[in-house]
mmCIF file of C-alpha atoms in Angstrom:
data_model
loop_
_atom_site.group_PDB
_atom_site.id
_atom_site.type_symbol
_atom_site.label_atom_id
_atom_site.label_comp_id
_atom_site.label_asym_id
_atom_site.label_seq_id
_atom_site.Cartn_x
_atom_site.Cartn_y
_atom_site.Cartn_z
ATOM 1 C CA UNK A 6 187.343 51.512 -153.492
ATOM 2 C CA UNK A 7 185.447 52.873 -156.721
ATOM 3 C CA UNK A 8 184.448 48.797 -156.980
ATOM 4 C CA UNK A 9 183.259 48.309 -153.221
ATOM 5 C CA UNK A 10 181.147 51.311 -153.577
ATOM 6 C CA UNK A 11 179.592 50.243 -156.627
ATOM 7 C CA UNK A 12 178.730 46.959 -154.720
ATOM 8 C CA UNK A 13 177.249 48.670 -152.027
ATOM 9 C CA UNK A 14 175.598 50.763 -154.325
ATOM 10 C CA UNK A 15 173.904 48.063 -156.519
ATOM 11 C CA UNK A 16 173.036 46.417 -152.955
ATOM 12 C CA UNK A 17 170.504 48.781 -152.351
ATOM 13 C CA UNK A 18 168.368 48.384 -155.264
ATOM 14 C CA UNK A 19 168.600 44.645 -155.332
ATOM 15 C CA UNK A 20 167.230 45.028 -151.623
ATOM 16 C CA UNK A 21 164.460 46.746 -152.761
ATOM 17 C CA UNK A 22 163.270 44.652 -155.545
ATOM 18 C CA UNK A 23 163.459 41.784 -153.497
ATOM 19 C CA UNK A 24 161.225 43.372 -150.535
ATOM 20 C CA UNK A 25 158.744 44.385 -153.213
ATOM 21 C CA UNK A 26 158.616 40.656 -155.038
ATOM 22 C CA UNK A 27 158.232 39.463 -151.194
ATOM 23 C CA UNK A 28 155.131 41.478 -150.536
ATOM 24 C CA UNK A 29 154.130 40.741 -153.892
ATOM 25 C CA UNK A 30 153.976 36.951 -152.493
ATOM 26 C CA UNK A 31 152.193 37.919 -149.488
ATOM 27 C CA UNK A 32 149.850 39.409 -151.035
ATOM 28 C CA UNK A 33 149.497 36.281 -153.065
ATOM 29 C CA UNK A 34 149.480 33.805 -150.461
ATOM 30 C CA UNK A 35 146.706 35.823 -148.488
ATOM 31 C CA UNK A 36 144.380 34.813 -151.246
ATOM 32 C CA UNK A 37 144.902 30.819 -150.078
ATOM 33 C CA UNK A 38 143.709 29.245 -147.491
ATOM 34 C CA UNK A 39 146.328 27.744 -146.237
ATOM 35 C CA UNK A 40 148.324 30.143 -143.465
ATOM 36 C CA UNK A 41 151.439 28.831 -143.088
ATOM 37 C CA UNK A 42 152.627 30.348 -147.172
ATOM 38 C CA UNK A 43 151.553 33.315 -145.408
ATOM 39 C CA UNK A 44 153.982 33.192 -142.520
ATOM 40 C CA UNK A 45 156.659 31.589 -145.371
ATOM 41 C CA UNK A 46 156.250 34.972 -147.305
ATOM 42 C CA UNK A 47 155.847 37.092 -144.233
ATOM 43 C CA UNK A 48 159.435 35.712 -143.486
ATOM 44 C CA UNK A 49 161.272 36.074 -146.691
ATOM 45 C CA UNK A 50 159.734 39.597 -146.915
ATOM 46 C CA UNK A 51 161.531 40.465 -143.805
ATOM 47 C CA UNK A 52 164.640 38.955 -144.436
ATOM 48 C CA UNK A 53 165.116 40.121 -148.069
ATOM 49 C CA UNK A 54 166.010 44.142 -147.628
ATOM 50 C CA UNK A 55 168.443 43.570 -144.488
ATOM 51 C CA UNK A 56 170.407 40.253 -145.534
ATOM 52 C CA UNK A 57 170.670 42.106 -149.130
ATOM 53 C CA UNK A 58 172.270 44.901 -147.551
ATOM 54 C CA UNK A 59 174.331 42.971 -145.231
ATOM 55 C CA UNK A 60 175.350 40.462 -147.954
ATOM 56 C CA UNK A 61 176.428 43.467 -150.268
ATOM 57 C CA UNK A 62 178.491 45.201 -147.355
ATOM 58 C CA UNK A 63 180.145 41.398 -147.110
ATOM 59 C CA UNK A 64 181.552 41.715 -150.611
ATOM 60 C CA UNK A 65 182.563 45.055 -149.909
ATOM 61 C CA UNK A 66 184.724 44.676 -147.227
ATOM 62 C CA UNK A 67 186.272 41.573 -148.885
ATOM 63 C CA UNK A 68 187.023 43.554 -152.176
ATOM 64 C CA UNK A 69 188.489 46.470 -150.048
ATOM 65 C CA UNK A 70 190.988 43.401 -148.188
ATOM 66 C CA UNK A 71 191.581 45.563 -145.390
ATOM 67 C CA UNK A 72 193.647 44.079 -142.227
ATOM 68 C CA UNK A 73 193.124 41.651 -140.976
ATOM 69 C CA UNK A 74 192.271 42.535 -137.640
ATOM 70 C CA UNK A 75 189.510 44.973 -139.284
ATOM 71 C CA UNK A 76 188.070 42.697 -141.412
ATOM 72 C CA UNK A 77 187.808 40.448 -138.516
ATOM 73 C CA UNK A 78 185.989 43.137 -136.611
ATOM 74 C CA UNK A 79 184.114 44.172 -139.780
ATOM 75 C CA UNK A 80 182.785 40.182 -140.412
ATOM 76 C CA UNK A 81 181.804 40.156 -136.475
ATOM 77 C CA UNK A 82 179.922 42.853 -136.666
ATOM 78 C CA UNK A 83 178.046 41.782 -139.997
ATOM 79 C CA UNK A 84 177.557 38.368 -138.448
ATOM 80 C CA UNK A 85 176.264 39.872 -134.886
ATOM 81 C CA UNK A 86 173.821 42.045 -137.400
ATOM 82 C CA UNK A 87 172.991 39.013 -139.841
ATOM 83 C CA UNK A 88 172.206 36.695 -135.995
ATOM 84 C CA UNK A 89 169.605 39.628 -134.651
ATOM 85 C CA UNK A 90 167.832 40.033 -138.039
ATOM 86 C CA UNK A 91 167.291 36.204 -138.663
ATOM 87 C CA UNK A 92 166.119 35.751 -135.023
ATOM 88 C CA UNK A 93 163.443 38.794 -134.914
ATOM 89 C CA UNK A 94 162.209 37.369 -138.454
ATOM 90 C CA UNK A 95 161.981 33.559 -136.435
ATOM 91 C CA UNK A 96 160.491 35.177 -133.038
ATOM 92 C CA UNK A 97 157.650 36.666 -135.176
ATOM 93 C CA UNK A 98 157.396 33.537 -137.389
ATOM 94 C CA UNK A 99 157.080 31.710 -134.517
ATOM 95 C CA UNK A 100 154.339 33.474 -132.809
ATOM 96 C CA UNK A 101 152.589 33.868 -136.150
ATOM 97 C CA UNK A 102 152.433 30.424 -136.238
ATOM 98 C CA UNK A 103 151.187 30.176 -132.347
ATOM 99 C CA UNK A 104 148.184 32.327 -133.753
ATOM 100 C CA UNK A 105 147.341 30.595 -136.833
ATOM 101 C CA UNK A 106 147.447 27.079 -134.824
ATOM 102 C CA UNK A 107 144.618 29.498 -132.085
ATOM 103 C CA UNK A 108 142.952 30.618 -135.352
ATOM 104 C CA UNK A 109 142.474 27.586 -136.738
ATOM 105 C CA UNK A 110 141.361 25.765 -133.600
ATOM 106 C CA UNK A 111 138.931 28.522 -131.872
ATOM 107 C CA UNK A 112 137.605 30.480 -135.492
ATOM 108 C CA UNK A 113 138.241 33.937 -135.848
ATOM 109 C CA UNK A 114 137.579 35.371 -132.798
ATOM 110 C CA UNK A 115 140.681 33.464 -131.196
ATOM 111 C CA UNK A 116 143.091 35.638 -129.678
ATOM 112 C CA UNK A 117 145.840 34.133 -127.240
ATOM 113 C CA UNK A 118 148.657 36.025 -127.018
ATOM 114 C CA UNK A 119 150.432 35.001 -123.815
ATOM 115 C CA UNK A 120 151.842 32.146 -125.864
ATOM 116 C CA UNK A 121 153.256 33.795 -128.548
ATOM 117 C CA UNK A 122 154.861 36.830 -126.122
ATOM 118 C CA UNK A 123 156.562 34.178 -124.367
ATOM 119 C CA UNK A 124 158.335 32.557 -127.601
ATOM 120 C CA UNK A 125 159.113 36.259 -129.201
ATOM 121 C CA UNK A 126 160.434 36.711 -125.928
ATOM 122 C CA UNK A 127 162.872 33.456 -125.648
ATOM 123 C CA UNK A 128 163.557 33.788 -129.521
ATOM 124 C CA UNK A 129 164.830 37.309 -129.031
ATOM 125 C CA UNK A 130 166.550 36.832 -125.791
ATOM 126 C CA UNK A 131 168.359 33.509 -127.619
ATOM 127 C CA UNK A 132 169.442 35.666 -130.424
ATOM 128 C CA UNK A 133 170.751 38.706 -128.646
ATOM 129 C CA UNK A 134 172.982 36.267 -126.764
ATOM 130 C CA UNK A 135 174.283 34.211 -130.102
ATOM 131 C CA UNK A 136 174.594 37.713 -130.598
ATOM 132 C CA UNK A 137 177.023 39.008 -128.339
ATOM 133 C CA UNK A 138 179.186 35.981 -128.360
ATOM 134 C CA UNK A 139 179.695 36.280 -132.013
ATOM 135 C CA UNK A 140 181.096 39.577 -131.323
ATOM 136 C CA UNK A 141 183.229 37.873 -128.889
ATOM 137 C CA UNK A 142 181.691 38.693 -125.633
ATOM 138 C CA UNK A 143 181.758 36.303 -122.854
ATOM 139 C CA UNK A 144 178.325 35.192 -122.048
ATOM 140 C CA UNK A 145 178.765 33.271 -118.918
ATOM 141 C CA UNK A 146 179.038 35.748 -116.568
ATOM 142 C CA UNK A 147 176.547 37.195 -118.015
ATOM 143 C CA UNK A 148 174.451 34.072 -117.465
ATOM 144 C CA UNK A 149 174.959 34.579 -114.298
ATOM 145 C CA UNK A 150 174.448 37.963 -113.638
ATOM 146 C CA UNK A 151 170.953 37.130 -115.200
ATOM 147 C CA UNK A 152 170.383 34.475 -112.757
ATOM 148 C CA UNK A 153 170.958 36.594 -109.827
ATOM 149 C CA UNK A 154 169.070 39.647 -111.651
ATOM 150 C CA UNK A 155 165.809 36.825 -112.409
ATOM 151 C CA UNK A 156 165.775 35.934 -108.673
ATOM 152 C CA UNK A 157 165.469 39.661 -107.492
ATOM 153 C CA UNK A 158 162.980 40.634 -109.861
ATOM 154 C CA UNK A 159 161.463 37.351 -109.569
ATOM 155 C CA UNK A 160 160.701 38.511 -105.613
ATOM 156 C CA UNK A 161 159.809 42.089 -106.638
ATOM 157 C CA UNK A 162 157.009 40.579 -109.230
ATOM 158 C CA UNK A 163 155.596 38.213 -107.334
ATOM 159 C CA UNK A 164 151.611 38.917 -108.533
ATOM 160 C CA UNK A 165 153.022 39.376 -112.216
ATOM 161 C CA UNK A 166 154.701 35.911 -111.880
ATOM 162 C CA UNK A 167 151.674 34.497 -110.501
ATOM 163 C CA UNK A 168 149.379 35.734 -113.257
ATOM 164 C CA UNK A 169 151.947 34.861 -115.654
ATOM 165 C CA UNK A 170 151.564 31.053 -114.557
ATOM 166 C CA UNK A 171 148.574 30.940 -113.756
ATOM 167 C CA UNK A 172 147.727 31.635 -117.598
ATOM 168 C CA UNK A 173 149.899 29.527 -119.084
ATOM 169 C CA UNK A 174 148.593 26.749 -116.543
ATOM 170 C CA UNK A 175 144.699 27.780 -117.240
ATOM 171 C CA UNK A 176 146.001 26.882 -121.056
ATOM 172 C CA UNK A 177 147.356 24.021 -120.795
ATOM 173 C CA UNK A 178 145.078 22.300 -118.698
ATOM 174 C CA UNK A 179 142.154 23.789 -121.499
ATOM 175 C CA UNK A 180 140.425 24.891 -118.431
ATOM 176 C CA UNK A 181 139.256 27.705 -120.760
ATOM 177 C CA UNK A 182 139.540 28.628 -124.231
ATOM 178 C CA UNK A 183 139.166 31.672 -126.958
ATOM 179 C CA UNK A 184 135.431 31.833 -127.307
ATOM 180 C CA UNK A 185 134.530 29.966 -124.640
ATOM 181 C CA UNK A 186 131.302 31.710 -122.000
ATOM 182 C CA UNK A 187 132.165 31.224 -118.671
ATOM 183 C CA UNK A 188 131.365 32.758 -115.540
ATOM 184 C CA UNK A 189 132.652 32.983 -112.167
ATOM 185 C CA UNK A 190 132.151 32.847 -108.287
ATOM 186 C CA UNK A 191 132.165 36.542 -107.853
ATOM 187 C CA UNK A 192 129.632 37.233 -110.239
ATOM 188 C CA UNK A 193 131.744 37.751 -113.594
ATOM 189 C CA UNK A 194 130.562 36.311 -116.826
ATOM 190 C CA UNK A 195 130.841 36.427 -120.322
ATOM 191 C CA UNK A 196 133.289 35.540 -123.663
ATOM 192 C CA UNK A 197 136.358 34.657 -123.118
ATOM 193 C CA UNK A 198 138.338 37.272 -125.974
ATOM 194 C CA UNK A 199 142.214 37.058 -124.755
ATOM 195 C CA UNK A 200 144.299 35.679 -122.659
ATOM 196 C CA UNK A 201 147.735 37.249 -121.479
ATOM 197 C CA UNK A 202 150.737 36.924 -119.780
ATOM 198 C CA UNK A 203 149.029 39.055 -116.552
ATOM 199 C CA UNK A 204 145.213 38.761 -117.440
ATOM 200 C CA UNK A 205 142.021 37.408 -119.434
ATOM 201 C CA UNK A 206 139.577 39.983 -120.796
ATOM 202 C CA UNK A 207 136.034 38.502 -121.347
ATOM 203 C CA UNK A 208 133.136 40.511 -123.090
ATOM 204 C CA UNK A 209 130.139 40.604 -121.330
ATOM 205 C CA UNK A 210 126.439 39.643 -123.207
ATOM 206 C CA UNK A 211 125.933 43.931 -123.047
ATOM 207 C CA UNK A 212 129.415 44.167 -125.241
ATOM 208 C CA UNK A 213 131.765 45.773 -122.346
ATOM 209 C CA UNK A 214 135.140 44.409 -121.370
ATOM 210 C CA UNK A 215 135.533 42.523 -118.536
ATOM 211 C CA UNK A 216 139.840 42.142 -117.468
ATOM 212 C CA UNK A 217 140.210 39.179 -114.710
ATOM 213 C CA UNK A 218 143.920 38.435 -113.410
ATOM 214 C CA UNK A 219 145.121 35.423 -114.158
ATOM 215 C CA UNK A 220 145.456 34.300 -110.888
ATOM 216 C CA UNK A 221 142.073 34.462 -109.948
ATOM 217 C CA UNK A 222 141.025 31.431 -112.033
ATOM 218 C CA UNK A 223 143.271 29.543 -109.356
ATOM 219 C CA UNK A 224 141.343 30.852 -106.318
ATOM 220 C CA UNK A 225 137.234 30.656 -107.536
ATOM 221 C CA UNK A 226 134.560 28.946 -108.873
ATOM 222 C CA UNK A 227 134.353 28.927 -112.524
ATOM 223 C CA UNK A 228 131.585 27.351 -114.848
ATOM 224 C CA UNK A 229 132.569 26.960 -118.218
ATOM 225 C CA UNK A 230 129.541 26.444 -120.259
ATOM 226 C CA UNK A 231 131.603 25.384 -123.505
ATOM 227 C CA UNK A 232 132.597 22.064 -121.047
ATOM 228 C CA UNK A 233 132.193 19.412 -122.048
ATOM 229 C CA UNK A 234 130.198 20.223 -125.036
ATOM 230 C CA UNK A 235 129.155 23.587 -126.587
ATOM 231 C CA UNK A 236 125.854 22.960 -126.971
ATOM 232 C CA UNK A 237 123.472 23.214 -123.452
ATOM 233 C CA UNK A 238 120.592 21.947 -121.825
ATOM 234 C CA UNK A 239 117.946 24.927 -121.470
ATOM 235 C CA UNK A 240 115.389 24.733 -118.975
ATOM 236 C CA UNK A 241 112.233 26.519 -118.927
ATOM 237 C CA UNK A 242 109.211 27.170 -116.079
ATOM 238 C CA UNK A 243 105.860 26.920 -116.663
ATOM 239 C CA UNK A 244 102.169 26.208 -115.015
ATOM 240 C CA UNK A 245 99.033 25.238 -116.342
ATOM 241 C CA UNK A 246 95.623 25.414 -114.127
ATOM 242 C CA UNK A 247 94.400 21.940 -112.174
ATOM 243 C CA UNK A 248 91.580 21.299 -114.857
ATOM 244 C CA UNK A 249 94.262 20.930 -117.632
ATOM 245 C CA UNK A 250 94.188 17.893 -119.429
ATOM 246 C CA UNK A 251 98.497 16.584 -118.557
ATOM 247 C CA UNK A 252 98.489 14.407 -121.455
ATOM 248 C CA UNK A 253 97.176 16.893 -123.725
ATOM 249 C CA UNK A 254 99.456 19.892 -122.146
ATOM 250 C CA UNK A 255 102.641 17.891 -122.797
ATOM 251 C CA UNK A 256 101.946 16.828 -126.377
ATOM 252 C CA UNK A 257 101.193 20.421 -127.089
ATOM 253 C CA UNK A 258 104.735 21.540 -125.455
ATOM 254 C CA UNK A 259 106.651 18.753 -127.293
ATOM 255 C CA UNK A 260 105.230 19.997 -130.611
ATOM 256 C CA UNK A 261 105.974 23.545 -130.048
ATOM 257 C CA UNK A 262 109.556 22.349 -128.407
ATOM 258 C CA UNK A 263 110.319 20.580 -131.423
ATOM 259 C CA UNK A 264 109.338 23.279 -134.005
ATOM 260 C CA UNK A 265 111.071 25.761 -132.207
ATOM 261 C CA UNK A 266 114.424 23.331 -132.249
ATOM 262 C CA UNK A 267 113.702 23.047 -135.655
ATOM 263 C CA UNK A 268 113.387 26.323 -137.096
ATOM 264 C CA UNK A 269 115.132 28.586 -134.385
ATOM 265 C CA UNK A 270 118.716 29.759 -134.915
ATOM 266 C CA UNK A 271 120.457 28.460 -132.280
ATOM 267 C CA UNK A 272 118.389 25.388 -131.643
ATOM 268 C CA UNK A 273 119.644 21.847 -131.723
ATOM 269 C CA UNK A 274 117.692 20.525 -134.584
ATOM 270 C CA UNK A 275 116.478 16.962 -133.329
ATOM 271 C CA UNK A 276 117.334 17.396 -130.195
ATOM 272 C CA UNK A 277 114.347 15.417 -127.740
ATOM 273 C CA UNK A 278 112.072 17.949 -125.950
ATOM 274 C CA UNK A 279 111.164 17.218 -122.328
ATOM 275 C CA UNK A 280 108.387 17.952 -119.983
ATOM 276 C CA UNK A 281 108.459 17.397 -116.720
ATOM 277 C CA UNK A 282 105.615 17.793 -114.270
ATOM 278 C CA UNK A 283 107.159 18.485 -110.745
ATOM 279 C CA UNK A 284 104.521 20.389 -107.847
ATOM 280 C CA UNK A 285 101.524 20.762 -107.001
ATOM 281 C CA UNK A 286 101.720 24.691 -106.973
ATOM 282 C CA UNK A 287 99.112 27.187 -105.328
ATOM 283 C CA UNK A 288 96.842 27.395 -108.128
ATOM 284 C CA UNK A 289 98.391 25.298 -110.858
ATOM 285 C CA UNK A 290 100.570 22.344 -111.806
ATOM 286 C CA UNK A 291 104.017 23.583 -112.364
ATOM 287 C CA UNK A 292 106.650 21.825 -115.198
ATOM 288 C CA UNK A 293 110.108 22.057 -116.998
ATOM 289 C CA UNK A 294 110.810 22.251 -120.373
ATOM 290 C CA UNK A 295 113.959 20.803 -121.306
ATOM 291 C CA UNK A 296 115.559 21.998 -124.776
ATOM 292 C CA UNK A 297 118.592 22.168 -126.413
ATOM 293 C CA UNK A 298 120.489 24.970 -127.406
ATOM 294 C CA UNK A 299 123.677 25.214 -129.556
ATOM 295 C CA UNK A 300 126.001 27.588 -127.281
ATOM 296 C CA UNK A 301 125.051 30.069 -124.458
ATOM 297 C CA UNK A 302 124.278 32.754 -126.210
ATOM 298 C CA UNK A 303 121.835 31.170 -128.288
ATOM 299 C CA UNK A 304 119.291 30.675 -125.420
ATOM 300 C CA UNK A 305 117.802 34.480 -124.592
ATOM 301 C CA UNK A 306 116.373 33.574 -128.920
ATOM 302 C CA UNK A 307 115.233 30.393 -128.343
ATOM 303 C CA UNK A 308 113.517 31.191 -124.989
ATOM 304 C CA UNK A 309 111.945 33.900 -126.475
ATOM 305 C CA UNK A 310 110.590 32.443 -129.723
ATOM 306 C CA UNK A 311 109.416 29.351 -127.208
ATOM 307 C CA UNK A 312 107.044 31.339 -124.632
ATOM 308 C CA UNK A 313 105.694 33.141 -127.392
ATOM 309 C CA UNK A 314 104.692 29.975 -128.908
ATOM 310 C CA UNK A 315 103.503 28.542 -126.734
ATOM 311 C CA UNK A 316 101.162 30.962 -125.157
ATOM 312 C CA UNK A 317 99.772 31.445 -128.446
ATOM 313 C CA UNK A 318 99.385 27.580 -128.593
ATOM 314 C CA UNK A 319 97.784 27.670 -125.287
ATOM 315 C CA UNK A 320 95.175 30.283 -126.403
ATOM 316 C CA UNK A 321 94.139 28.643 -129.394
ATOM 317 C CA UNK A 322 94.014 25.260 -127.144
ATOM 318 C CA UNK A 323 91.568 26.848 -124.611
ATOM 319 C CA UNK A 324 94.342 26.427 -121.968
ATOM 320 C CA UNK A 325 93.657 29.214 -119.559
ATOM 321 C CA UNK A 326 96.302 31.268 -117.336
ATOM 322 C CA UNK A 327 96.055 29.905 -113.849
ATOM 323 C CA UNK A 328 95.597 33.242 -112.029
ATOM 324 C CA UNK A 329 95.722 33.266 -108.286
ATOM 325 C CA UNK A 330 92.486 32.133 -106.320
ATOM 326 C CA UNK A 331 91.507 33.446 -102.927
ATOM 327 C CA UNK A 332 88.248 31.726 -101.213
ATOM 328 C CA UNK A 333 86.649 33.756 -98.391
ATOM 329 C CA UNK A 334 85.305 31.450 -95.863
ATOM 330 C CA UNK A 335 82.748 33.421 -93.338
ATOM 331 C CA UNK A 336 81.376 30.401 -91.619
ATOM 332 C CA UNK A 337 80.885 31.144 -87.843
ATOM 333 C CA UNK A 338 82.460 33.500 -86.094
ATOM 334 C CA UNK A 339 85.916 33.718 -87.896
ATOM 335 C CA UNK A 340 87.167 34.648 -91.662
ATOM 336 C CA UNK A 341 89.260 32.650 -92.896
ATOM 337 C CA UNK A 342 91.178 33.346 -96.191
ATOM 338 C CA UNK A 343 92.394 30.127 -98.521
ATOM 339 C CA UNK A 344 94.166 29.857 -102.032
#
């Protein structure tokens, strides 16, 4: 008895050191780069205090030699213990490792949990029924009784169901990502931050939170604007008056395209700059710019550094604004009134 205890007893201790030289390497493998010594450290740190203690209460119970009948009840019940510790430490290994594989393909601002609820969930549920049939419970009916239970409260959560699908579906098709900008039909736009097992939650250009059900990526029009490349076309308006000289009014826009692409954050450095003349407007000749920006957000910058530009350019060219024109025309008896 004196023996057991005293195994029990130095159990305890040995626990603890071995939880503290686990977060010790942590701590140590936070400072690499690599993340999966992270979620290798992560693991032994949670495993090390209970399977100590449940390891020490092992060699108790066999020093004691009780009956056989209790030590059989004694090892199912440290086995049933030793099956739920090992598979809460695997469910969150697992989804740790769902989020360093997001983290590593979106940058830090990745954040899909829906994926790694699912597998905590199915890790858990797997363990809580190696669980109960180590401690000799019949799982079969059980099974059952689960499969008649999942069809009931599949009907009663229809719209949760949906959602949930409709995620995991929007994910695996890479319809959208982390990080992408998207907006929809109904008038919704902005970052994609998470998605769920019931909805996404974007963050609009103003910083507020946008949440969007799952399902209704099924039913609308979405744009994503990170498909099929991140970087965009941006298109600008502009006029110039009838007396402009064409030639001379697109070299001046290329120039001032390509510096801006050039020394702009956010600008594709390179990337051609187009002008395209298009109507015959009121009072002038109207174009597009075409430039290039590196993601969505990018654009309001570049747009702004560009008219700026080039109205300055314009000025010091002797390119006037083409301000509306009325003629009067009093010939006869009428008045007529032309642009």
């Amino acid at each position: 008895m004196v023996v057991a205890a005293a195994v029990v007893l130095a159990a305890l201790p040995l626990a603890v050191l071995l939880r503290v030289l686990a977060g010790r390497l942590t701590r140590r493998a936070g400072d690499t780069r690599w993340a999966w010594d992270d979620l290798l450290a992560r693991l032994l740190r949670d495993l090390a205090l209970p399977l100590a203690v449940l390891g020490g209460v092992r060699i108790a119970a066999e020093i004691l030699e009780p009956s056989a009948r209790a030590l059989d009840i004694t090892n199912k019940i440290l086995t049933a213990a030793t099956v739920l510790v090992v598979s809460l430490a695997l469910a969150r290994l697992i989804a740790g490792t769902f989020a360093s594989v997001a983290h590593a393909r979106q940058g830090p601002a990745a954040n899909v949990t829906i994926f790694a609820n699912i597998t905590r969930v199915l890790v858990t549920g797997i363990g809580v029924l190696i669980m109960l049939q180590s401690l000799g419970v019949s799982i079969t009916p059980l099974l059952g009784a689960l499969g008649v239970g999942g069809l009931a409260v599949a009907l009663a959560l229809q719209d949760t169901l949906a959602n949930l699908f409709a995620g995991v579906h929007v994910l695996a098709s890479k319809t959208i990502e982390p990080g992408d900008y998207i907006r929809l039909a109904t008038g919704q736009e902005g970052y994609v931050v998470d998605i769920n097992w019931r909805n996404t939650t974007i963050r609009t250009l103003s910083d507020n939170v946008e949440v969007i059900p799952n399902q209704r990526f099924s039913d609308t029009i979405l744009t994503n604007f990170h498909r099929p490349a991140q970087d965009m076309a941006l298109l600008i308006q502009a006029q110039v008056p009838y007396d402009s000289d064409l030639e001379r009014v697109e070299e001046i826009v290329t120039e001032v395209g390509a510096a801006v692409m050039a020394e702009v954050e956010g600008g594709v450095k390179d990337a051609e700059v187009l002008v395209r003349f298009h109507t015959f407007g009121d009072s002038a000749i109207k174009f597009t710019v075409i430039l290039r920006t590196d993601e969505f957000g990018d654009q309001f910058r570049v747009k702004h550094e560009f008219v700026k530009r080039l109205h300055r350019r314009f000025r010091d060219e002797g390119i006037g604004t083409p301000y509306p024109v009325l003629r009067l025309d009093a010939s006869g008896d009428a008045v007529t009134v032309a642009g």
